[in-house]
Tab-separated table of C-alpha atoms in Angstrom:
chain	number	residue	atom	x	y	z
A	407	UNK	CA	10.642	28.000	-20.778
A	408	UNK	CA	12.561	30.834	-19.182
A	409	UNK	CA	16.505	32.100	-19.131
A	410	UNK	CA	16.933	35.379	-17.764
A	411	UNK	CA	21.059	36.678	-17.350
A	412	UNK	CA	22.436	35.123	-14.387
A	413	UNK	CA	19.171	33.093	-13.246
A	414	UNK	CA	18.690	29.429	-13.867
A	415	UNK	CA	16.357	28.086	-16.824
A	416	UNK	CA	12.533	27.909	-15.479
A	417	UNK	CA	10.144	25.500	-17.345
A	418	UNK	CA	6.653	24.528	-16.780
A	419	UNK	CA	4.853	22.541	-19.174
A	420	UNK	CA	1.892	19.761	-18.721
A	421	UNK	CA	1.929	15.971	-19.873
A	422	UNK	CA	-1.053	14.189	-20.994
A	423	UNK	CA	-0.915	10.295	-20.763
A	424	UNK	CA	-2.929	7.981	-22.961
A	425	UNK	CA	-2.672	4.280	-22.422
A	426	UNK	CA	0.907	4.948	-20.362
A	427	UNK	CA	2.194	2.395	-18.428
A	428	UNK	CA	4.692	2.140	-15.800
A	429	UNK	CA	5.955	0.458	-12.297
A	430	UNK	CA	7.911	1.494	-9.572
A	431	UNK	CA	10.612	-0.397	-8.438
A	432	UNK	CA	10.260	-0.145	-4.621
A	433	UNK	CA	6.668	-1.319	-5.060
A	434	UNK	CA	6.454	-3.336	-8.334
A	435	UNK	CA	2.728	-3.599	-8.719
A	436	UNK	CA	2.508	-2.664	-12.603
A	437	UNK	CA	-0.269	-0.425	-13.732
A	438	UNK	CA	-1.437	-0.184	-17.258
A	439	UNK	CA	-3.687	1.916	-19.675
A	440	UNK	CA	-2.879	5.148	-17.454
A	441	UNK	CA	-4.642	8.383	-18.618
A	442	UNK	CA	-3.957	11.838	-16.609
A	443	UNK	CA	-2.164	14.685	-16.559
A	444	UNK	CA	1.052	15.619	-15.346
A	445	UNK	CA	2.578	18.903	-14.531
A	446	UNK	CA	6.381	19.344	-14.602
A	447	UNK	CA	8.503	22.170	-13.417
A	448	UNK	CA	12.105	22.845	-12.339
A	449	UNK	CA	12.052	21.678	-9.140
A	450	UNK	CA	8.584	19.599	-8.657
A	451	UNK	CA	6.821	17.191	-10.690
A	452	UNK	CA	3.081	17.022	-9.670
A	453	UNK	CA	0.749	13.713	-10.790
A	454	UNK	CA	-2.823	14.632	-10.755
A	455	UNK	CA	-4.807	11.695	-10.510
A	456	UNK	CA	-3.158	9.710	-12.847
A	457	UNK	CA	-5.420	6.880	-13.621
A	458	UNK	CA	-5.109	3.130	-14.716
A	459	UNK	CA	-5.492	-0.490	-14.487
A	460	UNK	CA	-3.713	-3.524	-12.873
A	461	UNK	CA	-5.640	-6.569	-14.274
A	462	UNK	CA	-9.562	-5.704	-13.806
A	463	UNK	CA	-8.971	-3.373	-10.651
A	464	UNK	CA	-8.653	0.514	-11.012
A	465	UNK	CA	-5.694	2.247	-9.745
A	466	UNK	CA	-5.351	5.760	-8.979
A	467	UNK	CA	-1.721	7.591	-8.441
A	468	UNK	CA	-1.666	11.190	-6.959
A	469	UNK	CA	1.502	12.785	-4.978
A	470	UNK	CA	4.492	15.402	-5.721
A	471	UNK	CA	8.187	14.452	-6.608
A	472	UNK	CA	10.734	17.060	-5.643
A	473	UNK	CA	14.230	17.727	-6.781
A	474	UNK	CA	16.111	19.336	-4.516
A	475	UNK	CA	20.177	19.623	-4.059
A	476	UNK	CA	20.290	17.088	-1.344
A	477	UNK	CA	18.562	14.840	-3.875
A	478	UNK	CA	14.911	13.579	-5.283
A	479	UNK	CA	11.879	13.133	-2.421
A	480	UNK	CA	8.863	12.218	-3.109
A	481	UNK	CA	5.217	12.057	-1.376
A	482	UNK	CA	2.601	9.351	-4.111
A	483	UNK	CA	-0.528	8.327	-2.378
A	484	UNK	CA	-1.524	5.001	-4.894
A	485	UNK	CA	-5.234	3.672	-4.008
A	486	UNK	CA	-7.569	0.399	-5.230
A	487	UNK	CA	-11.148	-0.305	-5.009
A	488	UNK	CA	-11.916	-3.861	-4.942
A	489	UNK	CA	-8.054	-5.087	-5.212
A	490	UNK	CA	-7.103	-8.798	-5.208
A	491	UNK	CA	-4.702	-9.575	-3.034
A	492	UNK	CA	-3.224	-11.734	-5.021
A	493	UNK	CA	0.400	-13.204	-5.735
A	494	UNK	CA	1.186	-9.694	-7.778
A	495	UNK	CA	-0.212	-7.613	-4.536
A	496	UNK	CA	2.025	-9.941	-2.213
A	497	UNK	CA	5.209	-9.361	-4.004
A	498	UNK	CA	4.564	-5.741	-4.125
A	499	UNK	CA	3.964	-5.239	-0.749
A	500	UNK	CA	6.833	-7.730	-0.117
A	501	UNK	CA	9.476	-5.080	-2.106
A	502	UNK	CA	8.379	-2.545	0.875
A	503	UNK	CA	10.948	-2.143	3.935
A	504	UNK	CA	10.135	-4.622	6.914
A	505	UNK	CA	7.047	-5.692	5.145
A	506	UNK	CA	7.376	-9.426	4.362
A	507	UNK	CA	7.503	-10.582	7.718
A	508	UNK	CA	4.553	-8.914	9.278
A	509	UNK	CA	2.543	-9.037	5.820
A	510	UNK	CA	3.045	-12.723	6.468
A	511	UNK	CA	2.293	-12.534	10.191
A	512	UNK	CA	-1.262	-12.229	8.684
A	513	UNK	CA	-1.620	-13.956	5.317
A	514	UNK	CA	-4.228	-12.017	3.982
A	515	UNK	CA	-6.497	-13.053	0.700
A	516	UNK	CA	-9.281	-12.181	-0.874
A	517	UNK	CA	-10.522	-8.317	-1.727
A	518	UNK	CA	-9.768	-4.769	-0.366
A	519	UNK	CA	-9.459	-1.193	-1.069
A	520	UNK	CA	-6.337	-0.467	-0.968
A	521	UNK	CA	-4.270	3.317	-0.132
A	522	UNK	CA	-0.843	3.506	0.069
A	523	UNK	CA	1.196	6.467	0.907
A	524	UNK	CA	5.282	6.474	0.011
A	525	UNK	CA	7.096	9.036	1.028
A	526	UNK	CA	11.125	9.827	0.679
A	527	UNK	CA	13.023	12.604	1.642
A	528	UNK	CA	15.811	14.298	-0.323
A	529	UNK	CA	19.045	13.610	0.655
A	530	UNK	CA	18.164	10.097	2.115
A	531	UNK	CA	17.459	6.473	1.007
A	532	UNK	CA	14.563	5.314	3.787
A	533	UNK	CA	10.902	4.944	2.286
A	534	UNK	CA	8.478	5.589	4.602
A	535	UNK	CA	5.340	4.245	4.221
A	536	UNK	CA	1.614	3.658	5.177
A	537	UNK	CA	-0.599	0.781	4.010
A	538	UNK	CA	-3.950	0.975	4.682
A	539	UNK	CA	-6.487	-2.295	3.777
A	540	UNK	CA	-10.639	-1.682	4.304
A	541	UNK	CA	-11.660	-5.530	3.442
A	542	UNK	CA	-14.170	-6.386	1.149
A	543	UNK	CA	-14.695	-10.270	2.319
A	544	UNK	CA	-11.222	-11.056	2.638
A	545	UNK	CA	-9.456	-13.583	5.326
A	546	UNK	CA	-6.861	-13.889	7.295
A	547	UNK	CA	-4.578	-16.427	9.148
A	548	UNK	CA	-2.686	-15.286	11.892
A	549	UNK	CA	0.685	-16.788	12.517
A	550	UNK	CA	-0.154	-16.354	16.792
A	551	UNK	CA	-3.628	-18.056	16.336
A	552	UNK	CA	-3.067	-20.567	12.795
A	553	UNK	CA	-6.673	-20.182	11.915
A	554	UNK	CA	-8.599	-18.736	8.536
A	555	UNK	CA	-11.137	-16.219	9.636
A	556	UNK	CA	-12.697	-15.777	6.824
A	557	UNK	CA	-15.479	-12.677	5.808
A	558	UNK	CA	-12.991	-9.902	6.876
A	559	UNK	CA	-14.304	-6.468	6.826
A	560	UNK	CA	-12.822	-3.874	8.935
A	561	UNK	CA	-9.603	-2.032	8.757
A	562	UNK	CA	-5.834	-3.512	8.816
A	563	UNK	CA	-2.494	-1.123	8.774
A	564	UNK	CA	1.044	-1.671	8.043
A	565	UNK	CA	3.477	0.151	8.222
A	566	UNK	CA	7.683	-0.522	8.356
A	567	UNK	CA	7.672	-3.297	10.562
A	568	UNK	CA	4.301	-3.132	12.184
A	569	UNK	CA	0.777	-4.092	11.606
A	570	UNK	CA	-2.374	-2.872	13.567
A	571	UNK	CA	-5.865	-4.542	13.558
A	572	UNK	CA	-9.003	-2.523	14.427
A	573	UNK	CA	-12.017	-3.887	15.359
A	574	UNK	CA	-11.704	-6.287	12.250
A	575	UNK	CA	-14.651	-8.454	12.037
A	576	UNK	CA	-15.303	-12.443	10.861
A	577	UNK	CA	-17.977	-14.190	9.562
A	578	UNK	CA	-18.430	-17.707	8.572
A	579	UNK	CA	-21.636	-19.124	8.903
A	580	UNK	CA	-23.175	-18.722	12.413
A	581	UNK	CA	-19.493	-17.791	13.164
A	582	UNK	CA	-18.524	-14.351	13.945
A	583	UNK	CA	-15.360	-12.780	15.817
A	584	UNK	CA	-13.805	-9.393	16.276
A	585	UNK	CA	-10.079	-8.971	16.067
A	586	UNK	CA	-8.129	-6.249	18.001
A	587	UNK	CA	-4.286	-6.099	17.968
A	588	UNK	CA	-1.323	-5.117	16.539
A	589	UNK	CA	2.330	-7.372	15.707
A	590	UNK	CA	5.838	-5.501	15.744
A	591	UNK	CA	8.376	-6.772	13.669
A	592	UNK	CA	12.008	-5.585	14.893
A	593	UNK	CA	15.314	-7.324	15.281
A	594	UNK	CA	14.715	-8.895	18.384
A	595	UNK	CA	11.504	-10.627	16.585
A	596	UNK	CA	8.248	-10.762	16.997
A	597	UNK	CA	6.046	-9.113	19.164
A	598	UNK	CA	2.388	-7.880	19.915
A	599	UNK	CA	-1.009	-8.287	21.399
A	600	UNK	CA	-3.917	-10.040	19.543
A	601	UNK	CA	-7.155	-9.772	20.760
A	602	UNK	CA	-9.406	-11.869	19.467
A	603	UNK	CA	-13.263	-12.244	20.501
A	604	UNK	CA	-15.719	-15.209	19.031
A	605	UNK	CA	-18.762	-16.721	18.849
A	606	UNK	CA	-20.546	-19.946	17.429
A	607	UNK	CA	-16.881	-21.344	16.524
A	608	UNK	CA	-16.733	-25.184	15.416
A	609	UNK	CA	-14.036	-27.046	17.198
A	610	UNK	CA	-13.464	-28.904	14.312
A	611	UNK	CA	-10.026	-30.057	12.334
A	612	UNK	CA	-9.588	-26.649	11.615
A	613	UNK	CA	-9.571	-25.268	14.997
């Protein structure tokens, strides 16, 4: 700590965490048994690969918070390998802005590695945010086309309002399909192009 005449107090100091826990608010997915460090100053707070658990899946937390006059910002990248996306994940992901409708556009299950990157500016109140799936098996059912595709792999975005598909592939059986697209959520509804490519599908009560 430092106080010079005239000058504001400076502080740095460095925070180890043993079997910490916490949860933010904006994206309530509670992780637990957290070791890492932290380093805190006057103006910045810096989490350095803060690592812990949510159920059986390992969750990593790295990212700067700022405090500046105009207020606290913040930039957290939070990743999963192997993350169920289960009703926990879905709630989470629901607390986001303009998430629940396009997260259920989709109805994903199953597995995925997960990275999500928050950031907030001082001075304002908007979270900004990236969401960024890689499945590991998982399915999906898409509200345009009501059908599980099961064996996901492939990469799925969302971000406020919007979800992108890329070359996201299926497998079930002798069934396989490739899903291109993307679904805009705004407040004049629902919009997008779904592309969506298959082979060896039953036409059965399903379909």
């Amino acid at each position: 700590v430092t106080k010079e005449p005239e000058k504001r107090t400076e502080f740095d100091f460095e925070v180890s965490l043993k079997n910490a826990g916490f949860r933010y608010d904006k994206f309530p997915y509670a992780v637990t048994n957290a070791k890492g460090q932290i380093f805190v100053k006057r103006d910045t707070i810096e989490i350095a690969k803060v690592k812990g658990v949510h159920g059986k899946t390992e969750v990593t937390v790295d990212g700067t918070v700022s405090r500046k006059k105009l207020g606290t910002g913040f930039d957290l990248e939070i990743s999963a390998l192997g993350a169920m996306l289960d009703e926990d994940f879905q709630k989470a992901v629901e607390k986001l802005p303009k998430a629940h409708k396009v997260w259920k556009s989709f109805s994903p299950e199953g597995k995925a590695d997960i990275k999500l990157l928050l950031t907030k500016l001082p001075g304002t109140s908007d979270l900004d945010y990236s969401l960024t799936l890689k499945a590991h098996g998982m399915s999906i059912y898409p509200e345009a086309f009501p059908y599980r595709f099961r064996g996901i792999t492939g990469t799925t975005t969302v971000t406020p309002g919007h979800v992108v598909l890329k070359s996201v592939k299926a497998q079930n059986g002798k069934m396989t399909a490739v899903i291109s697209g993307d679904v805009i959520q705004d407040a004049n509804g629902e919009k997008g192009t779904l592309s969506i490519s298959a082979r060896n599908l039953s036409v059965d009560k399903e379909l």
